[in-house]
Structure formats: structure tokens, C-alpha cells
Short mmCIF file of C-alpha atoms in Angstrom, two decimals:
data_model
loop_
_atom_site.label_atom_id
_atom_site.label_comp_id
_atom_site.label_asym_id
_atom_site.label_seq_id
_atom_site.Cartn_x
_atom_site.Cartn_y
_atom_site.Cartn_z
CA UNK F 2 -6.50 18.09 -15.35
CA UNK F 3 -8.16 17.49 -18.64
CA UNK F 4 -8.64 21.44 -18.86
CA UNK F 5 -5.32 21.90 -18.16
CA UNK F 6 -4.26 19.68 -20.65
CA UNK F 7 -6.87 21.30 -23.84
CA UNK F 8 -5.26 24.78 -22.36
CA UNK F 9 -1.49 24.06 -22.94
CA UNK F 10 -2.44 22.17 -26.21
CA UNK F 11 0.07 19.40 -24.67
CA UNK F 12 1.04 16.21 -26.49
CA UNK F 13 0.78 14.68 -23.24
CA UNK F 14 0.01 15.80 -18.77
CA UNK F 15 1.80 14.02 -16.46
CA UNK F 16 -0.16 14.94 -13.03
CA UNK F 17 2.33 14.93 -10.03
CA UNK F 18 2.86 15.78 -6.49
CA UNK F 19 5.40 17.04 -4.18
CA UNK F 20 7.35 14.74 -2.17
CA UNK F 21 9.93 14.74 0.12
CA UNK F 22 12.98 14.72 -0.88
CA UNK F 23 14.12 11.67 0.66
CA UNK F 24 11.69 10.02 -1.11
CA UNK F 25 12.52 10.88 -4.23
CA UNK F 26 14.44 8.48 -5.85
CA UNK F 27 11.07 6.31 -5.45
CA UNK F 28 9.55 7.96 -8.22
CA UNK F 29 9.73 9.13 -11.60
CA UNK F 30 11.05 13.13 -11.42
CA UNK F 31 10.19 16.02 -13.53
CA UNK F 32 11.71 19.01 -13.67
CA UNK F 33 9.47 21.84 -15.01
CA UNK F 34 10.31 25.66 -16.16
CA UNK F 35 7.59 28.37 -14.50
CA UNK F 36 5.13 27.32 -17.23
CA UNK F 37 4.82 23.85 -15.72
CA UNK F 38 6.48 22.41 -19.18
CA UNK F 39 8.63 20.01 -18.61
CA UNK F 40 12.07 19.68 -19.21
CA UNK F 41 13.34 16.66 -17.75
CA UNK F 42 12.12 13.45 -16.29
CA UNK F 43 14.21 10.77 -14.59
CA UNK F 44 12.30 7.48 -13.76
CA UNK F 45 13.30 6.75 -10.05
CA UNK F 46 17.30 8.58 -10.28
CA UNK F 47 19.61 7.96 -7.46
CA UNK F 48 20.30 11.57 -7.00
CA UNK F 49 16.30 13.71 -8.00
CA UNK F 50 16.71 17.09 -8.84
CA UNK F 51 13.40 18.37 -7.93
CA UNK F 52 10.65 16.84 -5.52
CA UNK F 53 8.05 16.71 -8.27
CA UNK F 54 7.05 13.31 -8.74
CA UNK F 55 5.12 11.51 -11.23
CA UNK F 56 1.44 9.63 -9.95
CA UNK F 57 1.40 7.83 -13.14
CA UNK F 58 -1.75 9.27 -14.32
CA UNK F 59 -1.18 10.74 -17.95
CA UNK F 60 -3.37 12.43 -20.38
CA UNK F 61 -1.90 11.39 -23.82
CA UNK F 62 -2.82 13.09 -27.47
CA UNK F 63 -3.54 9.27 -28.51
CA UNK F 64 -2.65 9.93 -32.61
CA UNK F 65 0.82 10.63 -31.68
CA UNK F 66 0.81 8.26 -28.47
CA UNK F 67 0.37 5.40 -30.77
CA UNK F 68 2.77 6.34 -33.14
CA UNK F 69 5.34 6.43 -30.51
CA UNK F 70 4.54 3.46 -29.05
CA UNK F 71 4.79 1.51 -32.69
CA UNK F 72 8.18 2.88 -32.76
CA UNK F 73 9.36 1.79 -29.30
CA UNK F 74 8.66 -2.17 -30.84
CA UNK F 75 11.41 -1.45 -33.72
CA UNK F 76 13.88 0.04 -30.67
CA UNK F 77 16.55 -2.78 -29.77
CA UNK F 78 16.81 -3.21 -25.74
CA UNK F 79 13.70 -1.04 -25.44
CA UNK F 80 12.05 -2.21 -21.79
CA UNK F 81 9.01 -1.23 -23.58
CA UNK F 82 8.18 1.76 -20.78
CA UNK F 83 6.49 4.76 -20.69
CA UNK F 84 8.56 6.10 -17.17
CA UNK F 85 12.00 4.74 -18.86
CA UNK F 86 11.21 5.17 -22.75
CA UNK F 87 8.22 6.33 -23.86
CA UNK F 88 8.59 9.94 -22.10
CA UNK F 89 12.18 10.45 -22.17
CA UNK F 90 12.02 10.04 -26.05
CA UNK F 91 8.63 12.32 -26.29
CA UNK F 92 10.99 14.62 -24.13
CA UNK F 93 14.35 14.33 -26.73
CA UNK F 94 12.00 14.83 -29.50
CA UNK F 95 10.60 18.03 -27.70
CA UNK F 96 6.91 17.23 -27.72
CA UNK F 97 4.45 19.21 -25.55
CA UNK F 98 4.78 17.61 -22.10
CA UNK F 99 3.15 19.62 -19.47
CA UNK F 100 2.75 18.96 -15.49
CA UNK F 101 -0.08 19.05 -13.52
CA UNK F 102 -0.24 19.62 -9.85
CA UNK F 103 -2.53 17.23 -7.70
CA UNK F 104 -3.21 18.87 -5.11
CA UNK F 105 -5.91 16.16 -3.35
CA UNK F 106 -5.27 12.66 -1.65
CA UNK F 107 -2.86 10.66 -3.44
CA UNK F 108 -0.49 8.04 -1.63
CA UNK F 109 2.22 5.28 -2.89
CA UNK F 110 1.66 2.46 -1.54
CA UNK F 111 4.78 0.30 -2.60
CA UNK F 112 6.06 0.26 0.45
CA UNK F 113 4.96 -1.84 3.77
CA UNK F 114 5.11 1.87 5.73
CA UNK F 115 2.90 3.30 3.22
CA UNK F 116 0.87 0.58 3.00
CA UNK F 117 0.18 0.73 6.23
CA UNK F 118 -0.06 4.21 6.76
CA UNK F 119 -2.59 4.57 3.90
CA UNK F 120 -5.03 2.36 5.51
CA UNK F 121 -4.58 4.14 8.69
CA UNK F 122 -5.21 7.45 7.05
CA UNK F 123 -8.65 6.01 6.69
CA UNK F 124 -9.42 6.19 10.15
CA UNK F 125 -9.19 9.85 10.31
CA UNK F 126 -12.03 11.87 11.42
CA UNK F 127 -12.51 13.61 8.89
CA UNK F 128 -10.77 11.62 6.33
CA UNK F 129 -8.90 12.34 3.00
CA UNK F 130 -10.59 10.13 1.35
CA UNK F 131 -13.90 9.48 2.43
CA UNK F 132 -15.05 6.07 1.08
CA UNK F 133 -18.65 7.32 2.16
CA UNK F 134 -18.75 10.25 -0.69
CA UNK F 135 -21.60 9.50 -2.18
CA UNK F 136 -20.21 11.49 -5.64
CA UNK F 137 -16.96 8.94 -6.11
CA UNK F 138 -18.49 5.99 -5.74
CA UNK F 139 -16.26 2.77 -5.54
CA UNK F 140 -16.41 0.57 -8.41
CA UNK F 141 -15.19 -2.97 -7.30
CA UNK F 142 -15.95 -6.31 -6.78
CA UNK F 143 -18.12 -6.73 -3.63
CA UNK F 144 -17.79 -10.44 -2.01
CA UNK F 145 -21.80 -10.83 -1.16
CA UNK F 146 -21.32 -11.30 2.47
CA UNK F 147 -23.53 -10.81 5.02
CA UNK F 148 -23.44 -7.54 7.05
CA UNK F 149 -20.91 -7.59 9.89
CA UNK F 150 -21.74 -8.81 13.23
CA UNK F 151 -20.41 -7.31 16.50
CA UNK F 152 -21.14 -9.06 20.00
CA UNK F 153 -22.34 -7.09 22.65
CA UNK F 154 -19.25 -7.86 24.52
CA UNK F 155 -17.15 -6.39 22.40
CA UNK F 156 -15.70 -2.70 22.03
CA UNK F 157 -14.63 -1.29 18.71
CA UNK F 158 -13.29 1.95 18.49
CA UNK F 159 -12.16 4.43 15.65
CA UNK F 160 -12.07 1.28 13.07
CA UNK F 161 -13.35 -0.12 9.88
CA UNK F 162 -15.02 -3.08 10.17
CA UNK F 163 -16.62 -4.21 6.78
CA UNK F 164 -19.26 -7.23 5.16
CA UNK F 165 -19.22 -10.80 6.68
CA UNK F 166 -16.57 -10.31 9.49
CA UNK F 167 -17.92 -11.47 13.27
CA UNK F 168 -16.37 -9.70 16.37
CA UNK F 169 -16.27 -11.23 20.00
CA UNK F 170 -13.48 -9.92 20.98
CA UNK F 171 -11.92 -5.77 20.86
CA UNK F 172 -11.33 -3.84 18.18
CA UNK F 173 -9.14 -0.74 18.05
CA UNK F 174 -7.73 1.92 15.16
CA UNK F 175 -7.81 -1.02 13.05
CA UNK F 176 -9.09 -1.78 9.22
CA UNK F 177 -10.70 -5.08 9.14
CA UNK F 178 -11.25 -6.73 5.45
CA UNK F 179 -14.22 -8.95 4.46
CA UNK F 180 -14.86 -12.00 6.51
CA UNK F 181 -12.62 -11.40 9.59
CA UNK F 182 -13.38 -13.18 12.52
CA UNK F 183 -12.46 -11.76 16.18
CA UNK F 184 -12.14 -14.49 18.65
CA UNK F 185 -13.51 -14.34 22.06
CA UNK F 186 -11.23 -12.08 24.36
CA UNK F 187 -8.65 -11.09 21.85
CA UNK F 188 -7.55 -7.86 20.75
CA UNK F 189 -6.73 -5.98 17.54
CA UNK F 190 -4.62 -2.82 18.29
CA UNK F 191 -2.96 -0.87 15.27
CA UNK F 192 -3.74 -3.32 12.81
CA UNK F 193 -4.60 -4.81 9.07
CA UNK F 194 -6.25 -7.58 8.87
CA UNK F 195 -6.72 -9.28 5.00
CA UNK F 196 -9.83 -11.14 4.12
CA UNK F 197 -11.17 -14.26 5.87
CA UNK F 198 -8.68 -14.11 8.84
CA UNK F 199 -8.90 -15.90 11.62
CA UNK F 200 -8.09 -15.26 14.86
CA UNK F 201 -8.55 -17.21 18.16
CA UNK F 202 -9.41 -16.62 21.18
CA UNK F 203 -7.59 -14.48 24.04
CA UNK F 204 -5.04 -13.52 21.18
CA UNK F 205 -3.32 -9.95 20.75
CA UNK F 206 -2.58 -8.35 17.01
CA UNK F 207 -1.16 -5.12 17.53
CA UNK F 208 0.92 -3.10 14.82
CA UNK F 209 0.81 -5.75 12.57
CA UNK F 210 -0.62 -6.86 8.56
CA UNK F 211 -2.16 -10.17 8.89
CA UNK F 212 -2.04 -12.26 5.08
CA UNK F 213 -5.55 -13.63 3.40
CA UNK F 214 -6.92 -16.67 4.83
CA UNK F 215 -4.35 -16.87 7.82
CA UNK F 216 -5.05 -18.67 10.61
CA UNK F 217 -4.02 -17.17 14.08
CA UNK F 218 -4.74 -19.87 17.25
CA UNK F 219 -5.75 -19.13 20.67
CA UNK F 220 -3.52 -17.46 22.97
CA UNK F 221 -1.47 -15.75 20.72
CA UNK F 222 0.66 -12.51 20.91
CA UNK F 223 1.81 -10.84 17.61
CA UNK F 224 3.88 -7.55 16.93
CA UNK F 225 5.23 -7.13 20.86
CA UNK F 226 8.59 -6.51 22.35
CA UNK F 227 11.85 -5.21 21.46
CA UNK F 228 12.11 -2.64 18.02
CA UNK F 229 14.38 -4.94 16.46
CA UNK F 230 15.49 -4.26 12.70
CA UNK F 231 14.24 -7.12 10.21
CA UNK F 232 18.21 -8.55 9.58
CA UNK F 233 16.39 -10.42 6.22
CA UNK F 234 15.03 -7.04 4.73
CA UNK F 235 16.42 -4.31 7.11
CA UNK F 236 15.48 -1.16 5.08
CA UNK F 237 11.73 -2.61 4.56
CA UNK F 238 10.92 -4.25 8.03
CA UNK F 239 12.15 -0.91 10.28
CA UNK F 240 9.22 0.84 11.23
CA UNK F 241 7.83 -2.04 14.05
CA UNK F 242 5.05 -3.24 11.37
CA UNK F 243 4.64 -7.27 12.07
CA UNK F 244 4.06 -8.98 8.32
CA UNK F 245 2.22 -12.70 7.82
CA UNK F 246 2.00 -13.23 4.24
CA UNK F 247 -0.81 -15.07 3.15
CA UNK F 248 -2.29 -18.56 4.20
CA UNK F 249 -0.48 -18.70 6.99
CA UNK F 250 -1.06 -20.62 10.36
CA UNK F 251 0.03 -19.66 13.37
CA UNK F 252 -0.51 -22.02 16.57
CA UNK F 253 -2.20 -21.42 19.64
CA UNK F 254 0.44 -19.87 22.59
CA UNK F 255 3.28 -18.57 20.05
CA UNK F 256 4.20 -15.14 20.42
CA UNK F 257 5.58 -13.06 17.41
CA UNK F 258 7.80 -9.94 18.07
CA UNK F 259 7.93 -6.76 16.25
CA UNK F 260 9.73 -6.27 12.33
CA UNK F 261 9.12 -9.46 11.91
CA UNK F 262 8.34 -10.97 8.42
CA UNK F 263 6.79 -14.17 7.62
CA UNK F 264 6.47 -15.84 4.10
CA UNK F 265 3.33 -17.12 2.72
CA UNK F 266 1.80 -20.54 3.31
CA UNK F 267 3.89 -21.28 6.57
CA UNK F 268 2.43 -22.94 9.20
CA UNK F 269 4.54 -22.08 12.76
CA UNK F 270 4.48 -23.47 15.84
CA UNK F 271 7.61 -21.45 17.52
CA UNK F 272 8.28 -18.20 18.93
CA UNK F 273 9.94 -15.61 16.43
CA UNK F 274 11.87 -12.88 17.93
CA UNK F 275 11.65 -9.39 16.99
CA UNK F 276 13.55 -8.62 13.55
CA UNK F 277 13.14 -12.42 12.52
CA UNK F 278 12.39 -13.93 9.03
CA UNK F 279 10.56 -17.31 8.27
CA UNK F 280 10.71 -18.14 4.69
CA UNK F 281 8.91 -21.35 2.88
CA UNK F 282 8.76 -22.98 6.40
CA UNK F 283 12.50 -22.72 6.76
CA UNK F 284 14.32 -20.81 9.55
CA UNK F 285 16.64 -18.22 8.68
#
């Protein structure tokens, strides 16, 4: 991209991929002639006129990046943004704005589908983005928990399971973040599970995205039954994907359907239905 960038002697490369077009309107939108300049760009339009949507990753001649920028704080109602400002008055000024085609793994995760689906992805065999490539390494902050531990009773199959999480119970297709534990019996089908979760004995997660530091009791069922549309956040909670925001407790012997969303810090002790909504312990 940088190459590409010195070779069109652009003022700034906006790398992008091709999405569909129903998607669209999710993104910021360029519209390019057959040189890959640009000629328009529409941060997240109702109607797109192309598929060719921005990753946010720029490559910026920084002289006249910052002079820009010390403009945009003199513009009255600026929202001080490069997708909604900053480009589109590059663009009106006709400044050297190239695109660049990505053409390797790249996924929006702003969504709970893609969310989901990109942790999935990871699963794979081969996957398209091997966290084991030992030439893009992962820079992060590692928790400094022990290795994980998996009983001899227990299966796991086609999952990740990583540091300080104990398993007594089954594990399938499922990413499992730091310091998970598996209760005796229970099973994790389809899943994400968020660091330090706990889970009970005899319990089943299945197509679900279980909050940090929740608490899930014995005896539990979570993300079965009907396909019921969330009626709280219908065009978000549509795909059967169970959410439990974070620090949440669940007690043993409740059973949570499918599209159902659950607000942080609640603490339950009721069935919810499929396509329910708990928020801030009250029931809507």
C-alpha cells in the first residue's frame, strides 16, 4: 500500500474493500475512475453508489494533513472528522486521493453478526488469519495466566481455548477468552465466551456471547428454542445470537431463549423467552 501510495504521488490512500451492496450504507463509499483516483466519497450514504468501502486505514502526506486539519478547528459545526470532513474537503479541493484494494482478511466488526462471525472465522482450518503466523506477531497485553487446563473427561473440538481457562465439561466450535471456566457436565456449542466466565455445572451455552466476569449457575440452558426477533432491537438481535452483557449473573435452572439481549450488571433469576430484553434489572 505504501508503494502504491509513493507511485501515484497521492496526497493521501484510502485502502478499501468490496462489499456487498446491502451493506453499504455501513461504510464510508468511494467512487474511483479506472486509475483508482477517487472522485467521490460518502461516509455511510443511505443510497452507496459503488460497493467500495473504506477500512479506515489511510496513508496521509502529513505536511498537508496537518494543515488541513488546523483548518477544520477554524470551520463552524465542523464534527471534526476525517470520513465526514477531512476527506470530502481534501476531495472539493481536488487533492491526490487514491484507492487501494485490500485484497487479504479484513472484517467489520460493528455489528453483533459480524462480531460473531469474525471469531468464528477463526476456527477455520486453514484460517484467514492465522494468529499462529509466526511473521505478524500479536502485540497486546497478555493477562499472565497459567496455561489452560482440560480434564480428561472432557471433549473439545474445533475451538480456541486460551491462558488460565479450566474445562470439565465439552467444548465445541467455540472461542474461549482468558480465564473461562467449564463446569462439570456442561456444554459450549457455537459460542463466545469473554474473560473470566463462569459457568456451572450441567449447563448448555449454545449460539450465544457470554459478557466479562458473568456468572452462569448450574443447570442452565442459554440460546435454545423458538427464532424469535429481539422486539427491543429487532434489526440487531435477528440472526439467533444470545447476548449477556457484562457482569452478569444468571441463576442456577433458568433457561434463556434465542435473540435474546441482556444488559450489563443484571443479576436474573427468571426464564427469558426468545426475542426478550432485560435492561438495568428491569423487565421490558
Amino acid at each position: 500500500m505504501l508503494e502504491y501510495h509513493k507511485q501515484k504521488e497521492a496526497v493521501v490512500t484510502i485502502a478499501y474493500i468490496q462489499v456487498p451492496r446491502e451493506d453499504a450504507s455501513r461504510f464510508g463509499i468511494m467512487n474511483t475512475d479506472d486509475d483508482g483516483r477517487i472522485l467521490e466519497f460518502d461516509e455511510k450514504p443511505k443510497v452507496p453508489k459503488s460497493n467500495k468501502a473504506s477500512m479506515g486505514i489511510y496513508i496521509f502526506d502529513w505536511a498537508i494533513l496537518k494543515r488541513y486539519l488546523i483548518e477544520d478547528q477554524t470551520v463552524s459545526g465542523s464534527n471534526n472528522d476525517f470520513g465526514k470532513d477531512i476527506l470530502p474537503r481534501m476531495l472539493n479541493n481536488k487533492e491526490r486521493m487514491y484507492a487501494y484494494l485490500f485484497d487479504g482478511y479484513w472484517k467489520d466488526v460493528g455489528t453483533i453478526q459480524s462480531f460473531f462471525e469474525a471469531n468464528m472465522d477463526l476456527l477455520n482450518d486453514p484460517p484467514q488469519l492465522d494468529l499462529y503466523d509466526t511473521q505478524w506477531r500479536i502485540y497486546s497485553r497478555n493477562p499472565g495466566k497459567p496455561p489452560h487446563y482440560v480434564s480428561g473427561e472432557s471433549t473439545v473440538i474445533r475451538s480456541i481455548i486460551t491462558e488460565g481457562c479450566e474445562i470439565y465439561g465439552d467444548v465445541s466450535r467455540s472461542v474461549l477468552f482468558s480465564g473461562v471456566y467449564v463446569g462439570k457436565g456442561s456444554k459450549i456449542i457455537d459460542s463466545i465466551l469473554m474473560p473470566n466466565v463462569k459457568v456451572g455445572e450441567n449447563t448448555v451455552i449454545q449460539n450465544a456471547i457470554i459478557g466479562e466476569d458473568d456468572v452462569i449457575g448450574d443447570n442452565c440452558r442459554i440460546g435454545y428454542g423458538d427464532e424469535d426477533i429481539n422486539r427491543c432491537a429487532p434489526d440487531i438481535y435477528k440472526n439467533g445470537i444470545t447476548v449477556l452483557g457484562e457482569g452478569i449473573t444468571v441463576s442456577s435452572g433458568v433457561r434463556i431463549g434465542k435473540n435474546v439481549m441482556i444488559d450489563k450488571d443484571v443479576t436474573d433469576n427468571r426464564d427469558i423467552k426468545s426475542g426478550e430484553c432485560v435492561m438495568e434489572e428491569k423487565r421490558s
